PDB file of C-alpha atoms and ligand atoms in Angstrom:
ATOM      1  CA  MET A 851       0.000   0.000   0.000  1.00 96.00           C
ATOM      2  CA  LYS A 852       1.228   3.490  -0.773  1.00 98.00           C
ATOM      3  CA  LYS A 853       2.160   5.610   2.256  1.00 98.00           C
ATOM      4  CA  LEU A 854      -0.191   8.610   2.401  1.00 98.00           C
ATOM      5  CA  VAL A 855       1.237  11.111   4.909  1.00 98.00           C
ATOM      6  CA  ILE A 856      -1.022  13.922   6.105  1.00 98.00           C
ATOM      7  CA  SER A 857       0.200  17.083   7.844  1.00 98.00           C
ATOM      8  CA  SER A 858      -2.816  18.812   9.417  1.00 98.00           C
ATOM      9  CA  GLY A 859      -3.296  22.133  11.166  1.00 98.00           C
ATOM     10  CA  ALA A 860      -6.118  23.995  12.892  1.00 97.00           C
ATOM     11  CA  GLY A 861      -8.012  24.385   9.610  1.00 98.00           C
ATOM     12  CA  ILE A 862      -8.971  20.693   9.559  1.00 98.00           C
ATOM     13  CA  SER A 863     -10.903  21.187  12.799  1.00 98.00           C
ATOM     14  CA  ALA A 864     -12.493  24.517  11.777  1.00 98.00           C
ATOM     15  CA  GLU A 865     -15.583  22.754  10.383  1.00 98.00           C
ATOM     16  CA  SER A 866     -15.954  20.995  13.730  1.00 98.00           C
ATOM     17  CA  GLY A 867     -16.418  24.429  15.331  1.00 97.00           C
ATOM     18  CA  ILE A 868     -12.919  24.744  16.827  1.00 96.00           C
ATOM     19  CA  SER A 869     -11.508  28.182  16.062  1.00 91.00           C
ATOM     20  CA  THR A 870      -8.172  28.399  14.306  1.00 92.00           C
ATOM     21  CA  PHE A 871      -5.386  30.634  15.623  1.00 91.00           C
ATOM     22  CA  ARG A 872      -4.719  33.203  12.931  1.00 90.00           C
ATOM     23  CA  ASP A 873      -7.972  33.510  11.006  1.00 89.00           C
ATOM     24  CA  ALA A 874     -10.165  36.505  11.746  1.00 87.00           C
ATOM     25  CA  GLY A 875     -11.592  35.976  15.224  1.00 86.00           C
ATOM     26  CA  GLY A 876      -8.985  33.323  15.874  1.00 87.00           C
ATOM     27  CA  LEU A 877      -7.685  32.302  19.259  1.00 87.00           C
ATOM     28  CA  TRP A 878      -4.627  34.540  19.150  1.00 85.00           C
ATOM     29  CA  GLU A 879      -6.861  37.570  18.595  1.00 85.00           C
ATOM     30  CA  LYS A 880      -8.596  36.825  21.884  1.00 86.00           C
ATOM     31  CA  TYR A 881      -5.688  35.679  24.034  1.00 88.00           C
ATOM     32  CA  PRO A 882      -2.111  36.992  24.230  1.00 91.00           C
ATOM     33  CA  VAL A 883      -0.320  33.883  22.959  1.00 91.00           C
ATOM     34  CA  MET A 884       2.831  34.421  25.028  1.00 92.00           C
ATOM     35  CA  GLU A 885       0.743  34.608  28.211  1.00 93.00           C
ATOM     36  CA  VAL A 886      -1.368  31.494  27.612  1.00 94.00           C
ATOM     37  CA  ALA A 887       0.803  29.222  25.456  1.00 95.00           C
ATOM     38  CA  SER A 888       4.473  29.847  26.184  1.00 96.00           C
ATOM     39  CA  HIS A 889       7.034  28.388  28.580  1.00 97.00           C
ATOM     40  CA  ASP A 890       7.647  31.790  30.203  1.00 97.00           C
ATOM     41  CA  GLY A 891       3.897  32.341  30.461  1.00 97.00           C
ATOM     42  CA  PHE A 892       3.539  29.091  32.398  1.00 97.00           C
ATOM     43  CA  LEU A 893       6.327  30.040  34.799  1.00 97.00           C
ATOM     44  CA  LYS A 894       4.820  33.505  35.301  1.00 97.00           C
ATOM     45  CA  ASN A 895       1.150  32.602  35.705  1.00 96.00           C
ATOM     46  CA  PRO A 896       0.429  28.859  35.725  1.00 97.00           C
ATOM     47  CA  ALA A 897      -3.111  29.426  37.052  1.00 97.00           C
ATOM     48  CA  LEU A 898      -3.999  31.406  33.896  1.00 95.00           C
ATOM     49  CA  ILE A 899      -2.644  28.640  31.676  1.00 96.00           C
ATOM     50  CA  HIS A 900      -4.534  25.920  33.547  1.00 97.00           C
ATOM     51  CA  LYS A 901      -7.694  28.037  33.086  1.00 95.00           C
ATOM     52  CA  PHE A 902      -7.006  28.612  29.369  1.00 95.00           C
ATOM     53  CA  TYR A 903      -6.654  24.900  28.635  1.00 96.00           C
ATOM     54  CA  ASN A 904      -9.609  23.998  30.890  1.00 96.00           C
ATOM     55  CA  GLU A 905     -11.740  26.298  28.708  1.00 94.00           C
ATOM     56  CA  ARG A 906     -10.427  24.662  25.529  1.00 95.00           C
ATOM     57  CA  ARG A 907     -11.107  21.150  26.867  1.00 97.00           C
ATOM     58  CA  LYS A 908     -14.666  22.158  27.780  1.00 95.00           C
ATOM     59  CA  GLN A 909     -15.162  23.344  24.196  1.00 95.00           C
ATOM     60  CA  LEU A 910     -13.490  20.285  22.653  1.00 97.00           C
ATOM     61  CA  VAL A 911     -15.793  17.758  24.317  1.00 96.00           C
ATOM     62  CA  THR A 912     -18.796  19.519  22.703  1.00 96.00           C
ATOM     63  CA  CYS A 913     -17.237  19.190  19.219  1.00 97.00           C
ATOM     64  CA  LYS A 914     -17.032  16.155  16.972  1.00 98.00           C
ATOM     65  CA  PRO A 915     -14.906  15.072  14.024  1.00 98.00           C
ATOM     66  CA  ASN A 916     -16.005  16.518  10.656  1.00 98.00           C
ATOM     67  CA  PHE A 917     -15.889  14.764   7.293  1.00 98.00           C
ATOM     68  CA  ALA A 918     -12.251  15.796   6.777  1.00 98.00           C
ATOM     69  CA  HIS A 919     -11.175  13.716   9.804  1.00 98.00           C
ATOM     70  CA  ILE A 920     -13.600  10.904   8.884  1.00 98.00           C
ATOM     71  CA  GLY A 921     -12.563  10.830   5.222  1.00 98.00           C
ATOM     72  CA  LEU A 922      -8.903  10.448   6.209  1.00 98.00           C
ATOM     73  CA  HIS A 923      -9.907   7.401   8.263  1.00 98.00           C
ATOM     74  CA  GLN A 924     -11.807   6.030   5.235  1.00 98.00           C
ATOM     75  CA  LEU A 925      -8.637   6.394   3.127  1.00 98.00           C
ATOM     76  CA  GLU A 926      -6.970   3.869   5.469  1.00 98.00           C
ATOM     77  CA  GLU A 927      -8.770   1.164   3.435  1.00 98.00           C
ATOM     78  CA  ARG A 928      -6.742   2.078   0.342  1.00 98.00           C
ATOM     79  CA  PHE A 929      -3.549   3.645   1.711  1.00 98.00           C
ATOM     80  CA  ASP A 930      -1.147   3.294   4.622  1.00 98.00           C
ATOM     81  CA  VAL A 931      -2.236   6.600   6.183  1.00 98.00           C
ATOM     82  CA  ARG A 932      -0.025   8.391   8.721  1.00 98.00           C
ATOM     83  CA  VAL A 933      -1.347  11.616  10.247  1.00 98.00           C
ATOM     84  CA  ILE A 934       1.052  14.230  11.610  1.00 98.00           C
ATOM     85  CA  THR A 935      -0.909  17.002  13.293  1.00 98.00           C
ATOM     86  CA  GLN A 936      -0.093  20.370  14.846  1.00 98.00           C
ATOM     87  CA  ASN A 937      -3.502  20.177  16.501  1.00 98.00           C
ATOM     88  CA  ILE A 938      -3.928  19.338  20.164  1.00 98.00           C
ATOM     89  CA  ASP A 939      -7.529  18.183  19.733  1.00 98.00           C
ATOM     90  CA  ASP A 940      -8.350  14.449  19.569  1.00 98.00           C
ATOM     91  CA  LEU A 941     -10.660  14.646  16.543  1.00 98.00           C
ATOM     92  CA  HIS A 942      -8.409  12.557  14.271  1.00 98.00           C
ATOM     93  CA  GLU A 943      -8.417   9.780  16.893  1.00 98.00           C
ATOM     94  CA  ARG A 944     -12.151  10.106  17.490  1.00 98.00           C
ATOM     95  CA  ALA A 945     -12.708   9.794  13.708  1.00 98.00           C
ATOM     96  CA  GLY A 946     -10.889   6.441  13.885  1.00 98.00           C
ATOM     97  CA  SER A 947      -7.427   7.325  12.526  1.00 98.00           C
ATOM     98  CA  LYS A 948      -4.971   4.723  13.771  1.00 93.00           C
ATOM     99  CA  ASN A 949      -1.630   6.474  13.276  1.00 98.00           C
ATOM    100  CA  VAL A 950      -1.677  10.025  14.649  1.00 98.00           C
ATOM    101  CA  LEU A 951       1.505  11.858  15.657  1.00 98.00           C
ATOM    102  CA  HIS A 952       0.945  15.081  17.635  1.00 98.00           C
ATOM    103  CA  LEU A 953       3.698  17.679  17.182  1.00 98.00           C
ATOM    104  CA  HIS A 954       2.342  20.245  19.662  1.00 98.00           C
ATOM    105  CA  GLY A 955       0.916  17.929  22.339  1.00 98.00           C
ATOM    106  CA  GLU A 956      -2.548  16.757  23.300  1.00 98.00           C
ATOM    107  CA  LEU A 957      -5.233  18.865  24.984  1.00 98.00           C
ATOM    108  CA  MET A 958      -6.847  15.921  26.813  1.00 98.00           C
ATOM    109  CA  LYS A 959      -3.549  14.977  28.459  1.00 98.00           C
ATOM    110  CA  VAL A 960      -1.577  16.424  31.359  1.00 98.00           C
ATOM    111  CA  ARG A 961       1.787  15.322  32.722  1.00 98.00           C
ATOM    112  CA  SER A 962       3.694  15.398  35.968  1.00 98.00           C
ATOM    113  CA  LEU A 963       5.835  18.503  36.462  1.00 98.00           C
ATOM    114  CA  LYS A 964       8.425  16.322  38.211  1.00 98.00           C
ATOM    115  CA  HIS A 965       8.516  13.271  35.892  1.00 98.00           C
ATOM    116  CA  GLU A 966       7.534  14.267  32.348  1.00 96.00           C
ATOM    117  CA  ASP A 967       7.137  10.629  31.245  1.00 97.00           C
ATOM    118  CA  ARG A 968       4.152  10.359  33.613  1.00 98.00           C
ATOM    119  CA  VAL A 969       1.307  11.386  31.275  1.00 98.00           C
ATOM    120  CA  TYR A 970      -2.373  11.250  32.288  1.00 98.00           C
ATOM    121  CA  THR A 971      -5.438  11.294  30.017  1.00 98.00           C
ATOM    122  CA  LEU A 972      -8.353  13.430  31.228  1.00 97.00           C
ATOM    123  CA  THR A 973     -11.950  12.422  30.513  1.00 95.00           C
ATOM    124  CA  SER A 974     -15.058  14.441  29.707  1.00 93.00           C
ATOM    125  CA  ASP A 975     -16.165  14.216  33.356  1.00 94.00           C
ATOM    126  CA  ASN A 976     -12.715  15.092  34.671  1.00 95.00           C
ATOM    127  CA  LEU A 977     -11.564  17.953  32.448  1.00 96.00           C
ATOM    128  CA  GLU A 978     -10.120  20.591  34.683  1.00 97.00           C
ATOM    129  CA  THR A 979      -6.750  21.029  36.347  1.00 98.00           C
ATOM    130  CA  SER A 980      -5.284  23.795  38.473  1.00 98.00           C
ATOM    131  CA  VAL A 981      -2.049  24.646  40.231  1.00 98.00           C
ATOM    132  CA  ASP A 982      -3.396  22.586  43.146  1.00 98.00           C
ATOM    133  CA  THR A 983      -4.010  19.420  41.112  1.00 98.00           C
ATOM    134  CA  ARG A 984      -1.745  16.570  42.212  1.00 98.00           C
ATOM    135  CA  ASP A 985      -1.058  13.265  40.486  1.00 98.00           C
ATOM    136  CA  GLU A 986      -1.048   9.904  42.292  1.00 97.00           C
ATOM    137  CA  TYR A 987       2.529  10.565  43.459  1.00 98.00           C
ATOM    138  CA  GLY A 988       1.541  13.927  44.945  1.00 98.00           C
ATOM    139  CA  ASP A 989       3.238  15.918  42.184  1.00 98.00           C
ATOM    140  CA  PRO A 990       1.757  18.973  40.384  1.00 98.00           C
ATOM    141  CA  VAL A 991       0.799  18.594  36.725  1.00 98.00           C
ATOM    142  CA  ARG A 992       0.907  20.748  33.572  1.00 98.00           C
ATOM    143  CA  PRO A 993      -0.869  20.558  30.211  1.00 98.00           C
ATOM    144  CA  HIS A 994       0.807  17.961  27.932  1.00 98.00           C
ATOM    145  CA  ILE A 995       1.214  20.699  25.343  1.00 97.00           C
ATOM    146  CA  VAL A 996       4.342  21.954  23.572  1.00 98.00           C
ATOM    147  CA  PHE A 997       4.384  25.615  24.593  1.00 97.00           C
ATOM    148  CA  PHE A 998       6.097  28.229  22.470  1.00 96.00           C
ATOM    149  CA  GLN A 999       9.794  28.367  23.484  1.00 96.00           C
ATOM    150  CA  GLU A1000       9.807  24.587  24.009  1.00 97.00           C
ATOM    151  CA  ASP A1001      11.229  21.864  21.765  1.00 96.00           C
ATOM    152  CA  VAL A1002       9.012  19.752  19.510  1.00 97.00           C
ATOM    153  CA  PRO A1003      10.031  16.241  20.648  1.00 96.00           C
ATOM    154  CA  ASN A1004       8.151  14.393  17.877  1.00 97.00           C
ATOM    155  CA  PHE A1005       9.600  16.413  15.007  1.00 98.00           C
ATOM    156  CA  THR A1006      12.368  13.947  14.104  1.00 98.00           C
ATOM    157  CA  LYS A1007       9.832  11.142  13.912  1.00 98.00           C
ATOM    158  CA  ALA A1008       7.621  13.386  11.738  1.00 98.00           C
ATOM    159  CA  THR A1009      10.475  14.031   9.287  1.00 98.00           C
ATOM    160  CA  GLU A1010      11.008  10.266   8.971  1.00 98.00           C
ATOM    161  CA  LEU A1011       7.330   9.844   8.077  1.00 98.00           C
ATOM    162  CA  ALA A1012       7.615  12.662   5.509  1.00 98.00           C
ATOM    163  CA  LYS A1013      10.696  11.030   3.954  1.00 98.00           C
ATOM    164  CA  GLU A1014       8.795   7.721   3.575  1.00 98.00           C
ATOM    165  CA  ALA A1015       5.720   9.335   2.008  1.00 98.00           C
ATOM    166  CA  ASP A1016       4.568   8.242  -1.458  1.00 98.00           C
ATOM    167  CA  ILE A1017       1.998  11.070  -1.305  1.00 98.00           C
ATOM    168  CA  PHE A1018       2.159  14.045   1.095  1.00 98.00           C
ATOM    169  CA  VAL A1019      -0.886  16.198   1.887  1.00 98.00           C
ATOM    170  CA  VAL A1020      -0.915  19.428   3.936  1.00 98.00           C
ATOM    171  CA  ILE A1021      -4.371  20.374   5.235  1.00 98.00           C
ATOM    172  CA  GLY A1022      -5.497  23.568   6.980  1.00 98.00           C
ATOM    173  CA  THR A1023      -2.330  25.245   8.192  1.00 98.00           C
ATOM    174  CA  SER A1024      -0.999  28.750   7.598  1.00 97.00           C
ATOM    175  CA  LEU A1025       2.540  27.308   7.476  1.00 96.00           C
ATOM    176  CA  ASN A1026       3.502  29.990  10.001  1.00 93.00           C
ATOM    177  CA  VAL A1027       4.997  27.852  12.741  1.00 94.00           C
ATOM    178  CA  TYR A1028       8.276  25.984  12.481  1.00 93.00           C
ATOM    179  CA  PRO A1029       9.489  23.323  12.493  1.00 94.00           C
ATOM    180  CA  ALA A1030       6.061  21.894  11.489  1.00 94.00           C
ATOM    181  CA  ALA A1031       5.854  24.147   8.423  1.00 95.00           C
ATOM    182  CA  SER A1032       9.086  22.688   7.018  1.00 95.00           C
ATOM    183  CA  LEU A1033       7.823  19.084   6.901  1.00 97.00           C
ATOM    184  CA  LEU A1034       6.800  19.220   3.241  1.00 95.00           C
ATOM    185  CA  TYR A1035      10.456  19.835   2.301  1.00 95.00           C
ATOM    186  CA  TYR A1036      11.488  16.465   3.722  1.00 97.00           C
ATOM    187  CA  VAL A1037       9.667  14.444   1.089  1.00 97.00           C
ATOM    188  CA  LYS A1038      11.665  12.472  -1.496  1.00 97.00           C
ATOM    189  CA  PRO A1039      12.125  14.385  -4.785  1.00 95.00           C
ATOM    190  CA  GLY A1040       9.214  13.693  -7.112  1.00 95.00           C
ATOM    191  CA  THR A1041       6.751  12.895  -4.301  1.00 97.00           C
ATOM    192  CA  PRO A1042       3.367  14.465  -5.116  1.00 97.00           C
ATOM    193  CA  VAL A1043       2.517  17.145  -2.511  1.00 97.00           C
ATOM    194  CA  TYR A1044      -0.996  18.609  -2.125  1.00 98.00           C
ATOM    195  CA  TYR A1045      -1.958  21.632  -0.011  1.00 98.00           C
ATOM    196  CA  ILE A1046      -5.634  21.939   0.932  1.00 98.00           C
ATOM    197  CA  ASP A1047      -6.611  25.331   2.370  1.00 98.00           C
ATOM    198  CA  PRO A1048      -9.321  27.861   1.370  1.00 98.00           C
ATOM    199  CA  ARG A1049      -6.821  30.695   1.840  1.00 98.00           C
ATOM    200  CA  PRO A1050      -3.524  28.950   1.166  1.00 97.00           C
ATOM    201  CA  ALA A1051      -0.294  30.520   2.399  1.00 97.00           C
ATOM    202  CA  PRO A1052       2.153  31.408  -0.392  1.00 94.00           C
ATOM    203  CA  ILE A1053       4.417  28.495  -1.339  1.00 91.00           C
ATOM    204  CA  PRO A1054       7.996  29.426  -2.284  1.00 85.00           C
ATOM    205  CA  GLU A1055       8.671  29.447  -6.032  1.00 83.00           C
ATOM    206  CA  GLY A1056       9.885  26.203  -7.500  1.00 81.00           C
ATOM    207  CA  THR A1057       8.257  23.996  -4.867  1.00 83.00           C
ATOM    208  CA  ALA A1058       6.112  21.451  -6.717  1.00 90.00           C
ATOM    209  CA  VAL A1059       2.937  21.661  -4.632  1.00 96.00           C
ATOM    210  CA  HIS A1060      -0.590  21.126  -6.013  1.00 97.00           C
ATOM    211  CA  VAL A1061      -2.626  23.784  -4.169  1.00 97.00           C
ATOM    212  CA  LEU A1062      -6.300  22.885  -3.698  1.00 98.00           C
ATOM    213  CA  PRO A1063      -7.899  26.174  -2.555  1.00 98.00           C
ATOM    214  CA  MET A1064     -10.836  24.623  -0.748  1.00 98.00           C
ATOM    215  CA  LYS A1065     -12.114  23.695   2.718  1.00 98.00           C
ATOM    216  CA  ALA A1066     -10.789  20.559   4.387  1.00 98.00           C
ATOM    217  CA  THR A1067     -14.028  18.599   3.920  1.00 98.00           C
ATOM    218  CA  GLU A1068     -14.032  19.392   0.183  1.00 98.00           C
ATOM    219  CA  GLY A1069     -10.312  18.720  -0.130  1.00 98.00           C
ATOM    220  CA  VAL A1070     -10.522  15.308   1.551  1.00 98.00           C
ATOM    221  CA  GLN A1071     -13.415  14.391  -0.744  1.00 98.00           C
ATOM    222  CA  TRP A1072     -11.147  15.407  -3.648  1.00 98.00           C
ATOM    223  CA  LEU A1073      -8.436  13.065  -2.289  1.00 98.00           C
ATOM    224  CA  ILE A1074     -10.940  10.207  -2.031  1.00 98.00           C
ATOM    225  CA  ASP A1075     -12.087  10.818  -5.631  1.00 98.00           C
ATOM    226  CA  ASN A1076      -8.683  11.452  -7.208  1.00 98.00           C
ATOM    227  CA  LEU A1077      -5.820   9.705  -5.393  1.00 98.00           C
ATOM    228  CA  LYS A1078      -4.663   6.525  -7.146  1.00 96.00           C
ATOM    229  CA  GLU A1079      -3.510   3.556  -5.063  1.00 94.00           C
TER     230      GLU A1079
HETATM  231  N1  APR B2336     -10.596  24.013   5.915  1.00 95.29           N
HETATM  232  C1  APR B2336      -9.247  24.023   5.716  1.00 95.29           C
HETATM  233  N2  APR B2336      -8.442  25.019   6.146  1.00 95.29           N
HETATM  234  C2  APR B2336      -9.039  26.053   6.789  1.00 95.29           C
HETATM  235  C3  APR B2336     -10.429  26.119   7.033  1.00 95.29           C
HETATM  236  C4  APR B2336     -11.226  25.033   6.567  1.00 95.29           C
HETATM  237  N3  APR B2336     -12.544  24.999   6.746  1.00 95.29           N
HETATM  238  N4  APR B2336     -10.688  27.284   7.698  1.00 95.29           N
HETATM  239  C5  APR B2336      -9.501  27.914   7.866  1.00 95.29           C
HETATM  240  N5  APR B2336      -8.515  27.187   7.302  1.00 95.29           N
HETATM  241  C6  APR B2336      -7.080  27.467   7.229  1.00 95.29           C
HETATM  242  C7  APR B2336      -6.712  28.935   7.220  1.00 95.29           C
HETATM  243  O1  APR B2336      -6.792  29.450   5.894  1.00 95.29           O
HETATM  244  C8  APR B2336      -5.277  28.886   7.717  1.00 95.29           C
HETATM  245  O2  APR B2336      -4.356  28.698   6.651  1.00 95.29           O
HETATM  246  O3  APR B2336      -6.476  26.947   8.389  1.00 95.29           O
HETATM  247  C9  APR B2336      -5.252  27.637   8.598  1.00 95.29           C
HETATM  248  C10 APR B2336      -5.176  27.976  10.081  1.00 95.29           C
HETATM  249  O4  APR B2336      -3.931  28.567  10.313  1.00 95.29           O
HETATM  250  P1  APR B2336      -3.511  28.838  11.837  1.00 95.29           P
HETATM  251  O5  APR B2336      -4.670  29.453  12.545  1.00 95.29           O
HETATM  252  O6  APR B2336      -2.200  29.559  11.795  1.00 95.29           O
HETATM  253  O7  APR B2336      -3.325  27.387  12.441  1.00 95.29           O
HETATM  254  P2  APR B2336      -2.047  26.469  12.317  1.00 95.29           P
HETATM  255  O8  APR B2336      -1.337  26.670  11.026  1.00 95.29           O
HETATM  256  O9  APR B2336      -2.484  25.076  12.658  1.00 95.29           O
HETATM  257  O10 APR B2336      -1.128  27.026  13.528  1.00 95.29           O
HETATM  258  C11 APR B2336       0.067  26.317  13.784  1.00 95.29           C
HETATM  259  O11 APR B2336       0.456  27.688  15.708  1.00 95.29           O
HETATM  260  O12 APR B2336      -0.319  28.698  17.579  1.00 95.29           O
HETATM  261  C12 APR B2336       0.364  27.622  17.125  1.00 95.29           C
HETATM  262  O13 APR B2336       0.551  25.588  18.199  1.00 95.29           O
HETATM  263  C13 APR B2336      -0.333  26.359  17.488  1.00 95.29           C
HETATM  264  O14 APR B2336      -0.467  24.328  16.201  1.00 95.29           O
HETATM  265  C14 APR B2336      -0.643  25.739  16.138  1.00 95.29           C
HETATM  266  C15 APR B2336       0.381  26.361  15.233  1.00 95.29           C
END
């Protein structure tokens, strides 16, 4: 089976009702990103950051996967699909995708501040954390999110997936944030690359990318109708 590697951003969850970051009315218009999503911000005011992610978890549990997430799962019948996502929501997983690699962490998970390999999954009836939350060892926890100013631990693995791709598809990202935005340059020469976004970011000259200026749900339908095994 051909390896179909997907690199998704906030745009794939827009039609599920989750706001993107940089579109009009996006999250970073409402919240100062360095206060609610950066390493320094967490050191300065952890209570605010716990509150910010509690709010986002409460919204996430009311949302469900849209056809873009579901269609990618359907493509698993015909391709070896690997999803690399910048998103922290769990909509790819909830749509049934088997292989999902999160570059920027996972909203429904928190981890020990003392032992970062101790990761805990929250549930819809246990969504909130605070500076007073303690894990079973009595240690404080933090969102299992890659804050700005922190390394992206899964990036090397993501580049390996990109290098193995027979087809590479970028969906719903403004290609603003590195290193995620550089993934499409890791593909083998000659690998077909598609970019699905209704307002696509400019792609540097000479990069062979097929831009599909459409919403994620329409773009995934296009993949289903047009990709050849
Ligand atoms: N379908 C597809 N794409 C869409 C849709 C849609 N229905 N609606 C909006 N988009 C596109 C926008 O045109 C834009 O290109 O989604 C993209 C969203 O861009 P951003 O808001 O910048 O989100 P993203 O690229 O995922 O941000 C990357 O920045 O703040 C950090 O960690 C955060 O992972 C995030 C990273």
